């Protein structure tokens, strides 16, 4: 086998092993022993590792330096070009670990997208150090590694050092050379990629899908038969709010490990990050979706920021419950009100987290802040409110039970007889005041759907009922049926 002399000399000169790489990062990374200990179930907040190994599907981690096409490849394999990882020519778009499910033939596996690997931090900030920490952590959890290179770029020192690190892992590695639109040209120039020592490289073009079928065949040849973590037993919970309110810190605190990168810089979280956590009295499994902060519309530039916010909105749509996090030190802002409108529009059950409470508890009472919240966010007056401090963990674990409670109300079904008793009592207390000379008349009502609970009220003509009376009826249902934490829809329907 031909080995490029220049590359071989460079490899021998550097002689970087796993320990040296970890020392250069100046951080205590996860070893396998520490990782196993971190997954031991503490207060039912993280999976027991033995259960996790049996339940999880194979995890495939894609690594490489920035802008080699890792996110594009994952979007191609997972068929998620429309709502997959954000792809852009700018360096460092992907910061957090992004995981998406993929299928090939009879196999199901989880693709993990990582940030660009770099060992030289002289000109880089703390975020890049944290990104590299996450890359190493993801590698150790993987069943298979895909190491992506750029065909049109020379092999860099970072890539050689990463290659040396991967050789110390007891995990199979597939070397992929991206941006190869012409396979014949690649075959003529493939010797340098062989010299990295991972066997035959696979040339692909992620953006055009060239040779990705061969790559998938190679992937599934390494995959064992394993049980999957069934989505039917997980609850999707999205965490939304303005930038820098503490969403990523909150997720990290629940996980008990460093999952999402945290920084004072607004916009650190650039994509939606999924984390599976078990907690609450019933030890249910939740898929927490950490989202990018939603800025004011006029502050959003077209490009990366636009796609970040768009991804956040899609996360709200696919979730069952929304955790709306507010930095209570800044009060309730106009942007918070606009974000609440998004939750109302999507008809999701909601829990409001007034975060960083520890900084203001000596200045204002809880009841004062609750009244302020219900007044300013009147459309979410039905949502449960909890005071948290993501930094020190205050009340973070109490969120699980509030999510369960909100979902219970969100899925509630009330019999037709009970609903009609309530509506008759409501009419006795307050008769409809009509906009016209004709009087509104309510015949009967029934629940037609759940998630959210939707009640159809059959009347002689919906136009005979003004908005004040409609609000009165909705509030009466809430008072009698305790729909705390969940929206309800009232359909005023003309009886035929």
CSV table of C-alpha atoms in Angstrom, one decimal, residues 134-441:
chain,number,residue,atom,x,y,z
A,134,UNK,CA,-18.4,17.7,23.4
A,135,UNK,CA,-16.8,16.0,20.3
A,136,UNK,CA,-14.7,13.7,22.5
A,137,UNK,CA,-17.7,13.0,24.7
A,138,UNK,CA,-19.8,12.0,21.7
A,139,UNK,CA,-17.1,9.8,20.3
A,140,UNK,CA,-16.9,7.7,23.4
A,141,UNK,CA,-20.7,7.1,23.3
A,142,UNK,CA,-20.7,6.0,19.7
A,143,UNK,CA,-21.1,2.7,18.0
A,144,UNK,CA,-19.3,3.9,14.8
A,145,UNK,CA,-17.4,7.0,13.8
A,146,UNK,CA,-17.6,8.7,10.3
A,147,UNK,CA,-14.5,10.8,9.8
A,148,UNK,CA,-15.1,13.4,7.0
A,149,UNK,CA,-12.5,15.1,4.9
A,150,UNK,CA,-12.7,17.6,2.1
A,151,UNK,CA,-11.3,16.3,-1.2
A,152,UNK,CA,-10.3,19.8,-2.4
A,153,UNK,CA,-8.4,20.7,0.8
A,154,UNK,CA,-5.0,19.5,2.0
A,155,UNK,CA,-5.0,17.4,5.1
A,156,UNK,CA,-4.5,19.7,8.1
A,157,UNK,CA,-2.7,19.3,11.3
A,158,UNK,CA,-6.0,19.2,13.1
A,159,UNK,CA,-7.2,16.3,11.0
A,160,UNK,CA,-4.0,14.4,11.6
A,161,UNK,CA,-4.3,14.9,15.3
A,162,UNK,CA,-8.0,13.8,15.3
A,163,UNK,CA,-7.0,10.7,13.3
A,164,UNK,CA,-4.4,9.8,15.9
A,165,UNK,CA,-7.0,10.3,18.6
A,166,UNK,CA,-9.5,8.0,16.8
A,167,UNK,CA,-6.9,5.2,16.6
A,168,UNK,CA,-6.9,5.0,20.4
A,169,UNK,CA,-10.6,4.4,20.5
A,170,UNK,CA,-12.1,0.9,20.4
A,171,UNK,CA,-14.6,2.1,17.9
A,172,UNK,CA,-14.7,1.4,14.1
A,173,UNK,CA,-14.0,4.4,11.9
A,174,UNK,CA,-15.1,5.0,8.3
A,175,UNK,CA,-13.1,7.5,6.4
A,176,UNK,CA,-15.3,9.6,4.1
A,177,UNK,CA,-13.9,12.1,1.5
A,178,UNK,CA,-16.6,14.6,0.7
A,179,UNK,CA,-17.1,16.9,-2.3
A,180,UNK,CA,-16.1,14.2,-4.8
A,181,UNK,CA,-18.4,14.9,-7.8
A,182,UNK,CA,-16.0,12.9,-10.1
A,183,UNK,CA,-15.1,9.4,-8.7
A,184,UNK,CA,-12.5,8.8,-11.4
A,185,UNK,CA,-10.5,12.0,-10.4
A,186,UNK,CA,-10.7,10.8,-6.8
A,187,UNK,CA,-9.3,7.4,-7.6
A,188,UNK,CA,-6.3,9.0,-9.2
A,189,UNK,CA,-5.6,11.1,-6.1
A,190,UNK,CA,-6.7,8.9,-3.3
A,191,UNK,CA,-3.3,7.7,-2.0
A,192,UNK,CA,-2.9,10.5,0.5
A,193,UNK,CA,-6.2,9.5,2.2
A,194,UNK,CA,-5.1,5.9,2.5
A,195,UNK,CA,-2.0,7.1,4.4
A,196,UNK,CA,-4.2,8.1,7.4
A,197,UNK,CA,-4.5,4.4,8.3
A,198,UNK,CA,-8.3,3.8,8.2
A,199,UNK,CA,-8.4,1.6,5.2
A,200,UNK,CA,-10.2,2.3,2.0
A,201,UNK,CA,-11.7,5.8,2.0
A,202,UNK,CA,-15.2,6.3,0.6
A,203,UNK,CA,-15.6,9.2,-1.9
A,204,UNK,CA,-19.0,10.9,-1.8
A,205,UNK,CA,-20.8,14.1,-2.6
A,206,UNK,CA,-23.1,14.9,0.2
A,207,UNK,CA,-24.8,17.8,-1.5
A,208,UNK,CA,-25.6,15.7,-4.7
A,209,UNK,CA,-26.0,12.3,-3.0
A,210,UNK,CA,-23.2,10.7,-5.0
A,211,UNK,CA,-22.1,7.3,-3.5
A,212,UNK,CA,-24.0,7.8,-0.3
A,213,UNK,CA,-25.7,4.4,-0.9
A,214,UNK,CA,-22.3,2.7,-0.8
A,215,UNK,CA,-21.6,4.6,2.5
A,216,UNK,CA,-24.9,3.5,4.0
A,217,UNK,CA,-24.1,-0.1,3.1
A,218,UNK,CA,-20.7,0.2,4.8
A,219,UNK,CA,-22.4,1.8,7.9
A,220,UNK,CA,-25.0,-1.0,8.4
A,221,UNK,CA,-22.3,-3.6,8.1
A,222,UNK,CA,-21.0,-2.4,11.4
A,223,UNK,CA,-24.4,-2.1,13.2
A,224,UNK,CA,-25.5,-4.7,15.7
A,225,UNK,CA,-29.1,-5.7,16.3
A,226,UNK,CA,-30.4,-3.5,19.1
A,227,UNK,CA,-33.6,-2.4,20.7
A,228,UNK,CA,-34.7,1.2,20.0
A,229,UNK,CA,-35.9,3.8,22.5
A,230,UNK,CA,-39.5,3.9,21.4
A,231,UNK,CA,-40.8,7.4,20.6
A,232,UNK,CA,-44.2,6.3,21.9
A,233,UNK,CA,-42.9,6.5,25.5
A,234,UNK,CA,-41.2,9.8,25.2
A,235,UNK,CA,-42.7,13.3,25.7
A,236,UNK,CA,-41.3,16.0,23.5
A,237,UNK,CA,-40.8,19.2,25.4
A,238,UNK,CA,-39.4,22.3,23.7
A,239,UNK,CA,-37.7,25.1,25.7
A,240,UNK,CA,-38.1,28.5,24.2
A,241,UNK,CA,-37.4,32.1,25.2
A,242,UNK,CA,-35.2,35.1,24.4
A,243,UNK,CA,-31.5,34.6,24.0
A,244,UNK,CA,-29.4,34.2,27.2
A,245,UNK,CA,-32.3,33.5,29.5
A,246,UNK,CA,-30.7,30.2,30.7
A,247,UNK,CA,-32.3,27.5,28.4
A,248,UNK,CA,-29.0,25.5,27.8
A,249,UNK,CA,-27.9,25.8,31.5
A,250,UNK,CA,-31.3,24.4,32.5
A,251,UNK,CA,-30.9,21.4,30.2
A,252,UNK,CA,-27.4,20.8,31.4
A,253,UNK,CA,-28.6,20.9,35.0
A,254,UNK,CA,-31.3,18.3,34.4
A,255,UNK,CA,-28.8,16.0,32.6
A,256,UNK,CA,-26.2,16.4,35.2
A,257,UNK,CA,-23.6,16.8,32.4
A,258,UNK,CA,-22.3,19.3,29.9
A,259,UNK,CA,-24.7,18.7,26.9
A,260,UNK,CA,-25.4,22.2,25.5
A,261,UNK,CA,-22.7,24.8,25.2
A,262,UNK,CA,-23.3,27.7,27.6
A,263,UNK,CA,-21.9,31.2,27.1
A,264,UNK,CA,-22.8,34.8,27.9
A,265,UNK,CA,-22.6,35.5,24.2
A,266,UNK,CA,-26.2,35.8,22.7
A,267,UNK,CA,-26.9,33.2,20.0
A,268,UNK,CA,-24.5,30.5,21.4
A,269,UNK,CA,-27.2,27.8,20.7
A,270,UNK,CA,-27.7,27.9,17.0
A,271,UNK,CA,-29.8,24.8,16.4
A,272,UNK,CA,-32.3,22.7,18.3
A,273,UNK,CA,-30.6,20.2,20.5
A,274,UNK,CA,-32.4,17.0,21.7
A,275,UNK,CA,-31.7,15.5,25.2
A,276,UNK,CA,-33.5,12.4,26.6
A,277,UNK,CA,-34.1,12.7,30.3
A,278,UNK,CA,-36.0,10.5,32.8
A,279,UNK,CA,-37.6,12.2,35.8
A,280,UNK,CA,-40.7,13.1,37.9
A,281,UNK,CA,-42.7,11.0,40.2
A,282,UNK,CA,-43.5,8.5,37.4
A,283,UNK,CA,-40.0,8.5,36.0
A,284,UNK,CA,-41.3,9.2,32.5
A,285,UNK,CA,-38.9,9.8,29.6
A,286,UNK,CA,-38.8,13.3,28.1
A,287,UNK,CA,-37.1,14.6,25.0
A,288,UNK,CA,-36.1,18.1,25.9
A,289,UNK,CA,-35.5,20.3,22.9
A,290,UNK,CA,-33.1,23.1,23.6
A,291,UNK,CA,-33.8,25.9,21.1
A,292,UNK,CA,-32.1,29.0,19.8
A,293,UNK,CA,-33.2,32.2,21.5
A,294,UNK,CA,-35.9,34.2,19.6
A,295,UNK,CA,-34.9,37.8,18.9
A,296,UNK,CA,-37.1,40.7,17.9
A,297,UNK,CA,-38.1,40.4,14.2
A,298,UNK,CA,-36.3,43.5,13.1
A,299,UNK,CA,-33.1,42.2,14.7
A,300,UNK,CA,-33.0,39.0,12.7
A,301,UNK,CA,-30.7,39.0,9.7
A,302,UNK,CA,-31.5,36.7,6.8
A,303,UNK,CA,-29.1,33.8,6.9
A,304,UNK,CA,-28.0,31.8,9.9
A,305,UNK,CA,-30.2,33.8,12.4
A,306,UNK,CA,-33.2,33.4,10.2
A,307,UNK,CA,-32.8,29.6,10.0
A,308,UNK,CA,-32.1,29.4,13.8
A,309,UNK,CA,-35.4,31.1,14.6
A,310,UNK,CA,-37.3,29.1,12.0
A,311,UNK,CA,-35.9,25.9,13.5
A,312,UNK,CA,-37.1,27.0,17.0
A,313,UNK,CA,-40.6,27.5,15.6
A,314,UNK,CA,-40.6,24.1,14.1
A,315,UNK,CA,-39.5,22.6,17.4
A,316,UNK,CA,-42.6,24.2,19.1
A,317,UNK,CA,-44.8,22.7,16.4
A,318,UNK,CA,-43.6,19.1,16.9
A,319,UNK,CA,-43.5,19.3,20.7
A,320,UNK,CA,-46.3,18.3,23.1
A,321,UNK,CA,-45.4,20.8,25.8
A,322,UNK,CA,-43.6,24.1,25.8
A,323,UNK,CA,-41.4,25.4,28.6
A,324,UNK,CA,-41.4,29.2,28.2
A,325,UNK,CA,-38.3,30.5,30.0
A,326,UNK,CA,-38.1,34.2,31.1
A,327,UNK,CA,-35.3,36.0,32.7
A,328,UNK,CA,-37.3,37.6,35.5
A,329,UNK,CA,-34.5,40.1,36.3
A,330,UNK,CA,-35.4,41.9,33.1
A,331,UNK,CA,-39.2,41.8,33.8
A,332,UNK,CA,-41.7,40.8,31.1
A,333,UNK,CA,-40.7,42.4,27.8
A,334,UNK,CA,-42.5,43.0,24.6
A,335,UNK,CA,-40.5,40.2,23.0
A,336,UNK,CA,-41.8,37.8,25.8
A,337,UNK,CA,-45.3,38.8,24.9
A,338,UNK,CA,-44.7,38.0,21.2
A,339,UNK,CA,-43.2,34.6,22.1
A,340,UNK,CA,-46.3,33.9,24.2
A,341,UNK,CA,-48.4,34.6,21.1
A,342,UNK,CA,-46.5,31.8,19.3
A,343,UNK,CA,-47.4,29.3,22.0
A,344,UNK,CA,-51.0,30.4,21.9
A,345,UNK,CA,-51.1,30.1,18.1
A,346,UNK,CA,-49.7,26.6,18.1
A,347,UNK,CA,-52.2,25.5,20.9
A,348,UNK,CA,-49.5,23.8,23.1
A,349,UNK,CA,-49.7,23.2,26.8
A,350,UNK,CA,-47.2,25.4,28.6
A,351,UNK,CA,-45.2,25.9,31.8
A,352,UNK,CA,-43.7,29.3,32.4
A,353,UNK,CA,-40.2,29.3,34.0
A,354,UNK,CA,-39.3,32.5,35.7
A,355,UNK,CA,-35.5,31.9,35.7
A,356,UNK,CA,-32.7,33.6,37.6
A,357,UNK,CA,-35.1,34.0,40.5
A,358,UNK,CA,-32.2,33.7,43.0
A,359,UNK,CA,-31.0,37.2,41.9
A,360,UNK,CA,-34.2,39.0,42.6
A,361,UNK,CA,-35.9,37.0,45.4
A,362,UNK,CA,-34.9,39.6,48.0
A,363,UNK,CA,-36.3,42.5,46.1
A,364,UNK,CA,-39.8,41.2,45.0
A,365,UNK,CA,-42.3,38.7,46.3
A,366,UNK,CA,-43.4,35.7,44.3
A,367,UNK,CA,-47.0,36.8,44.3
A,368,UNK,CA,-46.1,40.2,42.9
A,369,UNK,CA,-44.2,38.6,40.0
A,370,UNK,CA,-47.0,36.1,39.4
A,371,UNK,CA,-49.5,38.9,39.1
A,372,UNK,CA,-47.2,40.8,36.8
A,373,UNK,CA,-46.8,37.7,34.6
A,374,UNK,CA,-50.5,36.9,34.4
A,375,UNK,CA,-51.3,40.6,33.6
A,376,UNK,CA,-48.5,41.0,30.9
A,377,UNK,CA,-49.0,37.5,29.4
A,378,UNK,CA,-52.8,37.5,29.6
A,379,UNK,CA,-53.1,35.0,26.8
A,380,UNK,CA,-51.1,32.5,28.9
A,381,UNK,CA,-52.9,33.3,32.1
A,382,UNK,CA,-53.8,29.6,32.3
A,383,UNK,CA,-50.2,28.4,32.3
A,384,UNK,CA,-48.5,27.1,35.5
A,385,UNK,CA,-45.7,29.3,36.8
A,386,UNK,CA,-42.5,28.1,38.6
A,387,UNK,CA,-39.6,30.1,39.9
A,388,UNK,CA,-36.2,28.5,38.9
A,389,UNK,CA,-32.5,29.1,39.0
A,390,UNK,CA,-30.9,27.0,36.3
A,391,UNK,CA,-27.4,27.9,37.5
A,392,UNK,CA,-27.8,26.4,41.0
A,393,UNK,CA,-30.6,24.0,40.2
A,394,UNK,CA,-33.3,25.5,42.3
A,395,UNK,CA,-36.7,24.0,41.4
A,396,UNK,CA,-35.4,22.5,38.2
A,397,UNK,CA,-36.5,19.0,38.9
A,398,UNK,CA,-40.0,20.2,40.0
A,399,UNK,CA,-40.6,21.0,36.3
A,400,UNK,CA,-41.2,17.3,35.5
A,401,UNK,CA,-44.3,17.1,37.6
A,402,UNK,CA,-45.7,20.4,36.2
A,403,UNK,CA,-45.2,19.0,32.6
A,404,UNK,CA,-47.0,15.8,33.6
A,405,UNK,CA,-49.9,17.8,35.1
A,406,UNK,CA,-50.1,20.1,32.0
A,407,UNK,CA,-50.1,17.1,29.7
A,408,UNK,CA,-52.8,15.4,31.7
A,409,UNK,CA,-55.1,18.4,31.2
A,410,UNK,CA,-54.0,18.7,27.6
A,411,UNK,CA,-55.2,15.2,27.0
A,412,UNK,CA,-58.3,15.3,29.1
A,413,UNK,CA,-61.7,14.1,27.8
A,414,UNK,CA,-64.9,15.3,29.5
A,415,UNK,CA,-68.2,13.5,29.0
A,416,UNK,CA,-71.0,15.3,27.1
A,417,UNK,CA,-73.4,15.1,30.1
A,418,UNK,CA,-70.9,17.0,32.4
A,419,UNK,CA,-70.2,19.6,29.8
A,420,UNK,CA,-73.9,20.3,29.3
A,421,UNK,CA,-74.4,20.6,33.1
A,422,UNK,CA,-71.6,23.2,33.2
A,423,UNK,CA,-72.9,25.2,30.2
A,424,UNK,CA,-76.5,25.3,31.7
A,425,UNK,CA,-75.1,26.5,35.0
A,426,UNK,CA,-73.1,29.2,33.2
A,427,UNK,CA,-76.1,30.5,31.4
A,428,UNK,CA,-78.1,30.6,34.6
A,429,UNK,CA,-75.5,32.8,36.2
A,430,UNK,CA,-75.1,35.0,33.1
A,431,UNK,CA,-77.3,35.1,30.1
A,432,UNK,CA,-75.9,36.0,26.7
A,433,UNK,CA,-76.0,39.6,25.7
A,434,UNK,CA,-76.4,39.9,22.0
A,435,UNK,CA,-74.9,42.3,19.6
A,436,UNK,CA,-78.3,42.6,17.8
A,437,UNK,CA,-82.0,42.5,18.8
A,438,UNK,CA,-82.0,38.7,18.5
A,439,UNK,CA,-81.1,36.7,21.6
A,440,UNK,CA,-78.4,34.1,21.5
A,441,UNK,CA,-79.5,30.6,22.5
